Coordinates of C-alpha atoms in Angstrom, one line a residue:
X241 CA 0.0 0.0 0.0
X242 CA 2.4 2.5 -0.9
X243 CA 0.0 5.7 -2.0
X244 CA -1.7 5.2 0.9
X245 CA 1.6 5.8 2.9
X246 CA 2.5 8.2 0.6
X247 CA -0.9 10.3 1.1
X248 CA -1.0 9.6 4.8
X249 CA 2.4 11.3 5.2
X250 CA 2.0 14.3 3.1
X251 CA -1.7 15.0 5.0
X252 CA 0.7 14.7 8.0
X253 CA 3.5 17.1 6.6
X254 CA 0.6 19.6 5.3
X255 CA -1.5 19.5 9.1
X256 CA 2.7 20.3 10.9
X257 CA 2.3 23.5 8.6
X258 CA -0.8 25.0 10.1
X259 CA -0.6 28.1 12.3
X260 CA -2.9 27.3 15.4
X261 CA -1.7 30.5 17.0
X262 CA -4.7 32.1 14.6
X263 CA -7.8 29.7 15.9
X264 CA -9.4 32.4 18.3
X265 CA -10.2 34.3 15.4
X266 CA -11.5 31.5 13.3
X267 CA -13.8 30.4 16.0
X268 CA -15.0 33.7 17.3
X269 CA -15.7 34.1 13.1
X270 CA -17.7 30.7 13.3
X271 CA -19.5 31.4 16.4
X272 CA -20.5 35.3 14.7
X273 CA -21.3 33.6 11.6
X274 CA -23.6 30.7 13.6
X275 CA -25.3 33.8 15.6
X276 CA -26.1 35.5 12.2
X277 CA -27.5 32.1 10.7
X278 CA -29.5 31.7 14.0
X279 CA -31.2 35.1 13.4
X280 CA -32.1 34.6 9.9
X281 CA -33.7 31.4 10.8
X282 CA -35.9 33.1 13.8
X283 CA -36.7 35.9 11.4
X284 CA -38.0 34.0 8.7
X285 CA -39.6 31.6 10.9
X286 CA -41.6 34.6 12.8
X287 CA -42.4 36.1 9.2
X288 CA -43.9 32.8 8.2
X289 CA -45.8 32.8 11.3
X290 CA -47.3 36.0 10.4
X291 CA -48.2 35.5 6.6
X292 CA -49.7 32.2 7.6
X293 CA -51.9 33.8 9.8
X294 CA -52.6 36.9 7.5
X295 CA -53.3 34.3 5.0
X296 CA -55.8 32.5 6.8
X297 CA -57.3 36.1 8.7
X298 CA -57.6 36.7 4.9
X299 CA -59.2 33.5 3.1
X300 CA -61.8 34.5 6.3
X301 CA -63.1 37.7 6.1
X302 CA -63.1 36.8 2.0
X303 CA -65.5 33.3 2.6
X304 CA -66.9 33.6 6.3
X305 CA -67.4 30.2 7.6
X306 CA -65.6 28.4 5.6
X307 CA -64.2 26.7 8.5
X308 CA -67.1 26.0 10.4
X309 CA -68.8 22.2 10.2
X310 CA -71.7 23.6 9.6
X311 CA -71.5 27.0 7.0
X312 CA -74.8 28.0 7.5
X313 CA -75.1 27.8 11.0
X314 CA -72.5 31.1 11.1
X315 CA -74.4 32.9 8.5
X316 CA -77.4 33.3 11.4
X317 CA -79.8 30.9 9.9
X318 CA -80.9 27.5 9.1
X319 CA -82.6 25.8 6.7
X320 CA -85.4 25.3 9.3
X321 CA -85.8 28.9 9.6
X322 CA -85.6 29.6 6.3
X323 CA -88.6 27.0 5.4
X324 CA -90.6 28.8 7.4
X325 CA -90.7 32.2 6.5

């Protein structure tokens, strides 16, 4: 298995060249970049919230009742009452 040696040792050659003195920066960049992420997500989960609910204040005042079991019963009247006038 020689390229397998070969590629093990030159990962480990390449890894000995990394400055680790750096890492506080990278992580505090990670953890500003996660915080930023974090607030998009809430945001667009609270504006989906809200057009949800807009949509269904919406698709109500448009058909009232619509999601009643019984859409005649909202209006006011039944077809009992209306049978008899």
């Amino acid at each position: 298995m020689p390229f397998e040696d070969e590629l093990s040792e030159e990962l480990r050659r390449t890894g000995e060249t990394f400055d680790l003195t750096a890492r506080t920066a990278v992580v505090d960049g990670a953890l500003e970049q996660g915080r930023r992420s974090l607030r998009r997500r809430r945001g667009a989960a609270v504006a989906g919230s809200v057009l949800a609910l807009a949509l269904v204040g919406a698709v109500e005042r448009s058909a009232p009742g619509c999601w009643a079991a019984d859409p005649v019963a909202v209006r006011g009247w039944r077809a009992a009452d209306r049978r008899s006038r």
